[in-house]
Coordinates of C-alpha atoms and ligand atoms in Angstrom, one line a residue:
M30 CA 97.4 113.2 87.2
I31 CA 97.8 112.0 91.1
T32 CA 101.3 111.4 93.0
N33 CA 104.9 114.0 91.5
G34 CA 106.1 111.0 89.1
S35 CA 109.3 112.0 90.0
E36 CA 108.8 110.9 93.7
R37 CA 108.3 107.2 92.1
G38 CA 110.9 107.3 90.3
L39 CA 111.2 107.5 86.0
W40 CA 113.0 105.4 83.2
S41 CA 116.7 107.2 83.0
S42 CA 114.9 107.9 79.1
K43 CA 112.3 107.0 75.8
L44 CA 115.7 104.3 75.3
G45 CA 115.5 102.8 78.8
F46 CA 112.0 102.3 78.3
I47 CA 111.9 100.8 75.6
L48 CA 114.5 98.5 76.4
A49 CA 113.1 98.0 79.5
G50 CA 109.6 97.3 77.8
A51 CA 111.1 94.6 74.8
G52 CA 112.9 93.3 78.1
S53 CA 110.0 92.5 79.4
A54 CA 107.9 90.6 75.8
V55 CA 111.3 90.0 74.7
G56 CA 111.8 86.1 75.9
L57 CA 110.6 83.2 76.5
G58 CA 107.2 83.4 74.2
N59 CA 109.5 84.5 71.1
I60 CA 111.9 81.7 71.1
W61 CA 110.8 79.1 73.2
R62 CA 107.2 79.8 72.9
F63 CA 106.1 80.7 69.6
P64 CA 108.4 78.5 67.9
T65 CA 106.4 75.7 70.3
T66 CA 102.6 77.2 69.6
A67 CA 102.7 78.1 65.6
G68 CA 104.0 74.5 65.4
Q69 CA 101.0 72.4 67.1
Y70 CA 98.5 75.3 66.1
G71 CA 98.5 75.0 62.1
G72 CA 101.7 76.9 60.9
G73 CA 101.8 79.9 58.6
A74 CA 98.3 80.3 59.1
F75 CA 99.2 80.3 63.0
V76 CA 101.5 83.7 61.9
F77 CA 99.0 85.2 59.8
V78 CA 96.4 85.3 62.8
Y79 CA 99.3 85.9 65.2
L80 CA 100.9 89.3 63.2
A81 CA 97.3 90.0 62.3
S82 CA 95.8 90.8 66.0
V83 CA 99.2 92.2 66.8
I84 CA 99.0 95.0 64.2
F85 CA 94.9 95.5 64.6
I86 CA 94.7 94.1 69.0
C87 CA 97.3 94.3 70.6
L88 CA 99.2 97.6 69.3
A89 CA 95.1 99.4 70.5
V90 CA 95.7 97.6 73.6
M91 CA 99.0 98.2 74.5
I92 CA 99.5 101.4 74.5
A93 CA 96.3 101.7 77.1
E94 CA 98.5 99.7 79.5
L95 CA 100.5 102.4 78.6
T96 CA 98.8 105.6 78.5
L97 CA 96.4 103.9 82.2
G98 CA 99.2 103.4 83.5
R99 CA 102.0 106.4 83.1
H100 CA 97.7 109.7 83.5
T101 CA 98.0 106.7 87.3
E102 CA 100.9 106.1 88.3
R103 CA 100.4 103.1 89.8
N104 CA 100.2 99.5 90.0
P105 CA 97.1 97.8 88.1
V106 CA 94.8 97.1 91.2
G107 CA 95.5 100.9 91.9
V108 CA 94.6 102.0 88.6
Y109 CA 91.0 101.4 88.4
K110 CA 91.4 102.0 92.0
A111 CA 92.0 106.0 91.0
L112 CA 90.3 106.0 88.4
A113 CA 86.8 103.9 89.4
P114 CA 86.6 104.1 92.8
G115 CA 83.7 101.8 94.3
T116 CA 83.1 99.9 91.5
A117 CA 84.1 96.2 90.3
W118 CA 87.1 97.3 87.8
K119 CA 89.9 96.7 90.7
Y120 CA 88.9 93.0 90.6
L121 CA 90.4 93.3 86.3
G122 CA 93.7 95.0 88.6
L123 CA 93.5 91.8 91.0
L124 CA 93.0 89.4 88.3
G125 CA 96.3 90.6 86.7
V126 CA 98.1 89.5 90.1
I127 CA 96.9 86.6 89.8
T128 CA 97.7 85.6 87.1
G129 CA 101.0 87.3 87.5
W130 CA 101.4 84.7 89.9
G131 CA 100.4 82.4 87.1
I132 CA 102.8 83.5 84.3
A133 CA 105.9 83.2 86.9
S134 CA 104.8 79.5 88.1
F135 CA 105.7 77.8 84.8
Y136 CA 108.3 80.5 82.7
S137 CA 110.7 80.3 85.9
V138 CA 110.5 76.2 85.7
I139 CA 111.1 76.8 81.4
A140 CA 113.9 79.0 82.2
G141 CA 115.9 76.6 84.6
W142 CA 115.4 74.1 81.9
T143 CA 117.3 77.2 79.7
L144 CA 120.1 77.0 82.5
G145 CA 120.5 73.3 82.9
Y146 CA 120.7 73.3 79.1
L147 CA 123.4 76.1 78.9
F148 CA 124.8 73.9 81.2
K149 CA 125.0 71.0 79.2
T150 CA 125.9 72.4 75.6
A151 CA 129.0 73.8 77.4
T152 CA 130.1 70.3 78.2
G153 CA 129.4 68.7 75.0
A154 CA 126.3 67.0 76.4
F155 CA 124.6 66.1 73.6
S156 CA 127.6 65.6 71.2
G157 CA 127.2 62.9 68.5
L158 CA 123.5 62.3 69.8
S159 CA 121.2 61.1 67.2
P160 CA 117.8 63.1 67.0
A161 CA 116.6 60.5 69.1
Q162 CA 119.1 60.2 71.6
I163 CA 118.1 64.1 72.2
T164 CA 114.7 63.7 72.2
G165 CA 115.7 60.8 75.0
E166 CA 117.6 63.6 77.0
F167 CA 115.6 65.8 77.4
T168 CA 112.5 63.6 78.4
S169 CA 115.2 61.8 81.1
F170 CA 116.5 65.7 82.2
T171 CA 112.9 66.8 82.5
S172 CA 112.1 63.8 85.1
N173 CA 115.0 64.4 87.4
H174 CA 112.9 66.6 89.8
V175 CA 115.3 67.3 91.2
A176 CA 117.4 69.3 88.7
T177 CA 114.1 70.8 87.7
I178 CA 112.5 72.1 90.9
G179 CA 116.0 72.7 91.7
L180 CA 116.9 75.6 89.3
H181 CA 113.3 77.0 89.2
G182 CA 114.3 78.0 92.5
V183 CA 117.6 79.3 91.7
F184 CA 116.3 81.5 88.5
M185 CA 113.1 82.7 90.5
L186 CA 116.0 83.6 93.8
I187 CA 118.2 85.7 90.4
T188 CA 115.2 87.3 89.6
M189 CA 114.3 88.3 93.0
S190 CA 117.4 89.8 93.7
I191 CA 117.1 91.8 91.1
L192 CA 113.7 93.2 92.3
F193 CA 114.7 94.0 96.5
G194 CA 117.6 96.3 94.9
G195 CA 114.9 97.8 92.2
V196 CA 114.2 96.8 88.3
K197 CA 116.6 99.7 87.2
G198 CA 120.2 100.4 86.9
G199 CA 121.1 97.0 86.5
I200 CA 118.5 95.5 83.8
E201 CA 118.1 98.3 81.6
R202 CA 121.9 98.2 81.3
W203 CA 122.3 94.6 80.9
S204 CA 119.5 94.5 78.3
K205 CA 122.0 96.3 76.6
I206 CA 124.5 95.0 76.2
L207 CA 123.2 91.7 76.1
M208 CA 119.6 92.0 73.7
P209 CA 121.9 92.8 70.5
V210 CA 123.8 89.5 71.3
L211 CA 121.0 87.4 71.3
L212 CA 120.3 89.5 68.2
I213 CA 123.8 88.6 66.4
I214 CA 123.1 84.6 67.4
L215 CA 119.9 84.3 66.4
I216 CA 120.4 85.5 63.6
L217 CA 123.0 83.2 62.5
L218 CA 120.8 80.3 63.3
V219 CA 118.3 81.6 60.8
V220 CA 121.1 81.1 58.5
R221 CA 122.7 77.9 59.5
A222 CA 118.9 77.0 59.5
V223 CA 117.5 77.5 56.4
T224 CA 120.1 76.0 55.1
L225 CA 119.7 73.1 56.1
E226 CA 119.0 69.9 54.3
G227 CA 115.8 69.1 54.4
G228 CA 114.6 72.3 56.0
G229 CA 112.5 73.9 52.5
K230 CA 109.1 72.0 54.0
G231 CA 110.4 74.2 57.3
L232 CA 110.0 77.2 55.4
A233 CA 106.8 76.0 54.0
F234 CA 104.7 74.7 57.0
Y235 CA 105.5 78.1 58.4
L236 CA 105.1 80.7 55.8
K237 CA 102.0 79.3 53.9
P238 CA 98.7 80.1 55.5
N239 CA 96.6 76.4 54.6
L240 CA 93.4 77.6 55.8
E241 CA 92.6 74.8 56.7
N242 CA 94.3 74.3 59.7
V243 CA 92.4 77.3 60.9
S244 CA 89.8 76.7 63.3
L245 CA 89.1 78.7 66.9
K246 CA 91.3 76.5 69.3
S247 CA 94.0 77.8 67.1
I248 CA 92.6 81.7 66.3
A249 CA 92.6 81.7 70.6
A250 CA 96.2 80.3 70.5
A251 CA 97.3 82.5 68.4
M252 CA 95.7 86.0 70.2
G253 CA 96.2 84.7 73.4
Q254 CA 100.4 84.3 72.0
A255 CA 100.2 88.0 71.1
F256 CA 99.7 89.2 74.4
F257 CA 101.6 87.2 76.2
S258 CA 104.3 88.4 73.8
L259 CA 104.0 92.0 73.9
S260 CA 103.4 91.1 78.2
L261 CA 99.9 92.4 78.2
G262 CA 96.6 91.7 79.7
M263 CA 98.1 91.5 83.6
G264 CA 99.3 95.0 83.8
T265 CA 103.2 94.4 83.6
M266 CA 103.2 97.6 80.9
I267 CA 100.2 99.1 83.3
T268 CA 103.3 98.8 85.8
Y269 CA 106.0 100.0 83.0
G270 CA 103.9 102.8 82.1
S271 CA 103.4 104.4 85.4
Y272 CA 107.3 104.9 85.5
L273 CA 106.8 107.1 82.2
S274 CA 107.8 110.2 81.5
K275 CA 105.1 112.6 80.4
K276 CA 108.0 113.9 78.1
D277 CA 107.8 110.6 75.7
N278 CA 105.6 109.7 72.9
L279 CA 103.7 107.3 74.0
I280 CA 102.5 106.1 70.3
S281 CA 105.7 105.8 68.9
S282 CA 107.4 104.0 72.7
A283 CA 104.7 101.5 71.9
S284 CA 105.2 100.9 68.3
W285 CA 108.9 99.9 69.2
V286 CA 108.3 97.4 72.0
V287 CA 106.1 95.9 69.3
T288 CA 107.8 95.9 66.9
L289 CA 111.4 94.3 68.8
D290 CA 109.2 91.6 69.8
T291 CA 107.8 90.6 66.9
S292 CA 111.2 90.6 64.5
I293 CA 111.8 89.1 67.0
A294 CA 109.7 85.8 67.2
L295 CA 109.5 85.7 63.4
L296 CA 112.7 85.1 63.4
A297 CA 112.8 82.5 66.1
G298 CA 110.4 81.1 63.6
F299 CA 113.1 81.4 60.9
A300 CA 115.3 79.2 63.0
I301 CA 113.1 76.3 64.2
M302 CA 110.9 75.4 62.1
P303 CA 112.8 74.0 59.1
A304 CA 114.9 72.0 61.2
I305 CA 112.3 70.6 62.7
F306 CA 111.3 69.4 59.3
A307 CA 115.1 68.5 58.5
F308 CA 116.1 66.8 61.7
G309 CA 112.3 64.4 61.2
L310 CA 111.4 66.5 64.5
N311 CA 107.4 65.9 64.4
P312 CA 106.3 70.0 64.9
Q313 CA 103.3 69.3 68.2
S314 CA 105.3 67.7 70.2
G315 CA 104.7 70.8 72.6
P316 CA 106.8 72.6 75.4
G317 CA 110.1 70.7 74.8
L318 CA 111.2 71.1 71.6
I319 CA 113.0 74.4 70.7
F320 CA 115.1 72.6 73.7
I321 CA 115.1 69.2 71.3
V322 CA 115.6 71.0 67.7
L323 CA 117.9 73.3 69.4
P324 CA 120.5 71.1 70.2
N325 CA 120.5 68.7 67.2
M326 CA 121.0 72.2 65.1
F327 CA 124.4 72.7 67.9
N328 CA 126.0 69.7 66.8
K329 CA 125.8 70.7 63.4
I330 CA 127.1 74.3 63.5
L331 CA 131.0 74.8 63.6
L332 CA 132.1 75.3 67.4
G333 CA 128.7 74.2 68.4
N334 CA 129.1 73.9 72.0
L335 CA 130.5 77.5 72.0
F336 CA 127.5 78.7 70.0
G337 CA 124.9 76.6 72.2
A338 CA 126.0 78.0 75.7
G339 CA 125.8 81.5 74.3
F340 CA 122.3 80.9 73.2
F341 CA 121.4 79.6 76.1
L342 CA 122.9 81.9 78.3
L343 CA 121.0 84.3 76.0
L344 CA 117.9 83.3 76.7
A345 CA 118.4 82.6 80.3
V346 CA 119.1 86.2 79.9
A347 CA 116.3 86.9 78.3
A348 CA 113.5 85.1 81.0
V349 CA 115.2 87.2 83.1
T350 CA 114.4 89.8 82.1
S351 CA 110.7 89.0 81.0
L352 CA 110.3 86.9 84.3
I353 CA 111.1 90.8 86.7
S354 CA 108.1 92.2 84.6
I355 CA 105.6 89.8 85.5
V356 CA 107.1 89.3 89.3
E357 CA 106.7 92.8 89.2
V358 CA 103.4 93.1 88.9
P359 CA 102.1 91.1 93.1
A360 CA 105.0 92.4 94.3
A361 CA 104.0 96.6 93.0
Y362 CA 100.7 94.8 94.1
F363 CA 101.7 94.3 97.6
I364 CA 103.9 98.0 97.9
D365 CA 101.7 100.7 96.8
E366 CA 98.3 98.9 98.4
L367 CA 99.6 96.8 101.7
K368 CA 102.0 99.1 102.1
F369 CA 104.3 96.0 102.2
S370 CA 107.9 97.1 102.2
R371 CA 110.0 96.4 98.9
K372 CA 112.1 93.0 100.3
R373 CA 108.6 91.3 102.4
A374 CA 106.3 92.4 99.0
V375 CA 109.3 90.4 96.7
W376 CA 109.6 87.3 99.5
I377 CA 106.3 86.8 98.8
A378 CA 105.0 87.2 95.6
G379 CA 108.1 85.4 94.3
G380 CA 108.5 82.8 96.9
G381 CA 105.0 82.4 96.4
A382 CA 105.4 81.9 92.6
F383 CA 108.8 79.5 94.0
L384 CA 105.9 77.2 95.2
A385 CA 102.8 77.4 93.2
G386 CA 105.5 76.4 90.2
I387 CA 106.5 73.0 91.9
P388 CA 103.6 70.7 90.1
A389 CA 104.4 72.2 86.9
A390 CA 108.2 71.3 87.2
L391 CA 107.2 67.6 88.8
Y392 CA 104.6 66.8 85.1
G393 CA 104.9 68.2 82.6
N394 CA 100.9 68.4 81.3
F395 CA 100.4 70.4 84.3
L396 CA 102.7 73.2 82.7
G397 CA 100.7 72.7 79.5
W398 CA 97.5 73.6 81.6
M399 CA 98.7 76.7 83.1
N400 CA 100.3 77.7 80.0
K401 CA 97.0 77.5 78.5
I402 CA 94.9 79.0 81.5
F403 CA 97.2 81.6 82.3
G404 CA 99.0 82.4 79.6
Q405 CA 96.3 82.2 76.4
Y406 CA 92.4 82.8 78.9
S407 CA 94.1 84.5 81.8
L408 CA 96.0 87.2 78.7
I409 CA 92.7 87.4 76.0
I410 CA 90.0 87.9 79.1
G411 CA 92.3 90.3 80.6
S412 CA 93.2 92.3 78.0
L413 CA 89.1 92.7 77.0
G414 CA 88.9 94.4 80.5
V415 CA 91.8 96.7 79.4
A416 CA 89.7 97.8 76.0
L417 CA 86.8 97.9 77.0
F418 CA 87.7 100.5 80.1
V419 CA 90.1 102.3 78.5
G420 CA 87.4 103.2 75.6
W421 CA 84.2 103.0 77.2
K422 CA 84.2 103.3 80.8
W423 CA 87.2 105.7 80.8
G424 CA 86.8 107.5 77.6
T425 CA 88.7 108.5 74.8
A426 CA 88.5 112.2 75.3
K427 CA 91.5 111.0 78.3
V428 CA 93.1 108.7 76.7
E429 CA 94.4 111.4 74.2
A430 CA 95.1 113.8 76.0
E431 CA 97.7 111.4 77.8
I432 CA 98.6 110.8 74.4
R433 CA 99.2 114.5 73.5
D434 CA 102.1 114.9 76.4
G435 CA 104.8 114.1 74.5
N436 CA 103.0 113.7 71.2
P437 CA 101.2 117.3 70.9
D438 CA 100.4 116.3 66.9
F439 CA 98.3 113.0 67.7
Q440 CA 95.9 113.3 64.3
N441 CA 94.7 109.6 64.8
A442 CA 92.9 109.2 67.4
K443 CA 89.7 109.2 65.8
T444 CA 91.9 105.7 64.1
Y445 CA 92.9 105.1 67.6
A446 CA 89.0 104.8 69.0
F447 CA 87.7 102.9 66.6
F448 CA 90.4 100.2 67.5
I449 CA 89.9 100.0 71.3
R450 CA 86.3 100.3 71.4
F451 CA 85.5 98.3 68.2
F452 CA 87.2 96.1 66.9
A453 CA 89.8 95.2 69.6
P454 CA 86.5 93.8 71.7
V455 CA 84.0 93.4 69.9
S456 CA 86.7 90.7 68.0
I457 CA 88.3 89.2 71.7
L458 CA 84.3 89.4 72.3
A459 CA 83.4 87.5 69.1
L460 CA 86.5 84.5 70.2
L461 CA 85.4 83.6 73.7
I462 CA 81.3 84.0 72.8
F463 CA 82.3 81.0 70.3
L464 CA 84.8 79.4 72.3
V465 CA 81.9 78.8 74.6
L466 CA 78.8 78.1 72.3
F467 CA 80.8 75.8 70.1
P468 CA 83.6 73.5 73.0
G469 CA 84.0 71.2 70.0
L470 CA 85.9 73.1 68.2
F471 CA 87.6 74.3 70.7
Ligands
LIG11 N1 106.6 88.5 77.3 C1 107.4 87.3 78.1 C2 107.4 86.8 77.0 O1 107.4 87.4 75.9 C3 106.3 87.2 78.5 C4 105.5 88.3 80.0 C5 104.4 87.9 79.9 C6 105.9 89.1 80.2 C7 103.4 88.5 80.9 C8 105.4 89.7 81.0 C9 103.8 89.7 80.9 O2 108.6 85.9 77.4

């Protein structure tokens, strides 16, 4: 242990961490990005690779990030400076800080769309429209640049105002109330979606892994989505782990976050996929997909406007609890390493992400690229780096010792060592090498 934990503040309890950690993990990644990406990259085949990545790669990386954070009680750059001083490892931390900006920039734009859609659904703007007209609404909404940039700014300001005051009290409390409500609305939507006429094709697309649909590109997309959804590969879980108490069981905390996040992503797929097919939409239509599918479904539901508004409100809340954890990474870096005040750090982290997000608010294609570069490849590379660092540089004996704090009976050190030293890095590296060698397949 390097500094005294009580000086930096801790989560109020194990539950406090699980809520904040799940708050970070559960977000637009589950409801917007998971079904959209699954639709683009082969449905069931994508889901299969996604689940395999979560179980065999991400859980190990999640434990690694939390362990690094709790052991050093530092931000991602500080971790490598503390454990491998004078080496290039600090650039891995820096990659995380830059990725934080990259993801925050487009994430906030989409979160802004949810605010717009909250208003539109509440005021009945979609009532009685045909699927084609609803698609048209999305196109005209996203080409209204004053609205998209304005809402992006509003969303970033909300995020920054939470970060100004520190994360703890508000977020922990709000997550506790709002996450279960999100879950209930999602379950209602699932029930409606799976009983839609013509939805069966969507379920088949979602659940049947068709091997023809597996390509290097889809594996990369599924792996990237798994890291994105679990907030791995850019140091968020390092930072959140640094507020964990030595009494907490790292393995069970990590497993809780992974299980909650994965269940909510899978549920979202059950709500979206049948609806895409029932309304004759194209599963490959990309980032706008849920904004087109869901209003169609709300039109079919009793009190649809109310449900719709409630849903987009909660989606916005889920996005806030994630966006704070993304912007917190560059902010923590400025506070710890450059000794900025919290206020200045948050202004620069959030303000920078706002400016970087303007092109994404203006051009849908640009948003798609940012999503791919930062939300997919950066996180894959960052997670590879964490696995290599923990497995080969810092060493699994140190990990085991840290895990034993709060979990003295930990039995699975050998299994863990296998996954973090061999399975995770070898499979990620193999994917990256193939992608470079065979760009045609990608
Ligand atoms: N996991 C978040 C989501 O699913 C996004 C995120 C990515 C958060 C990376 C932190 C770090 O929406």
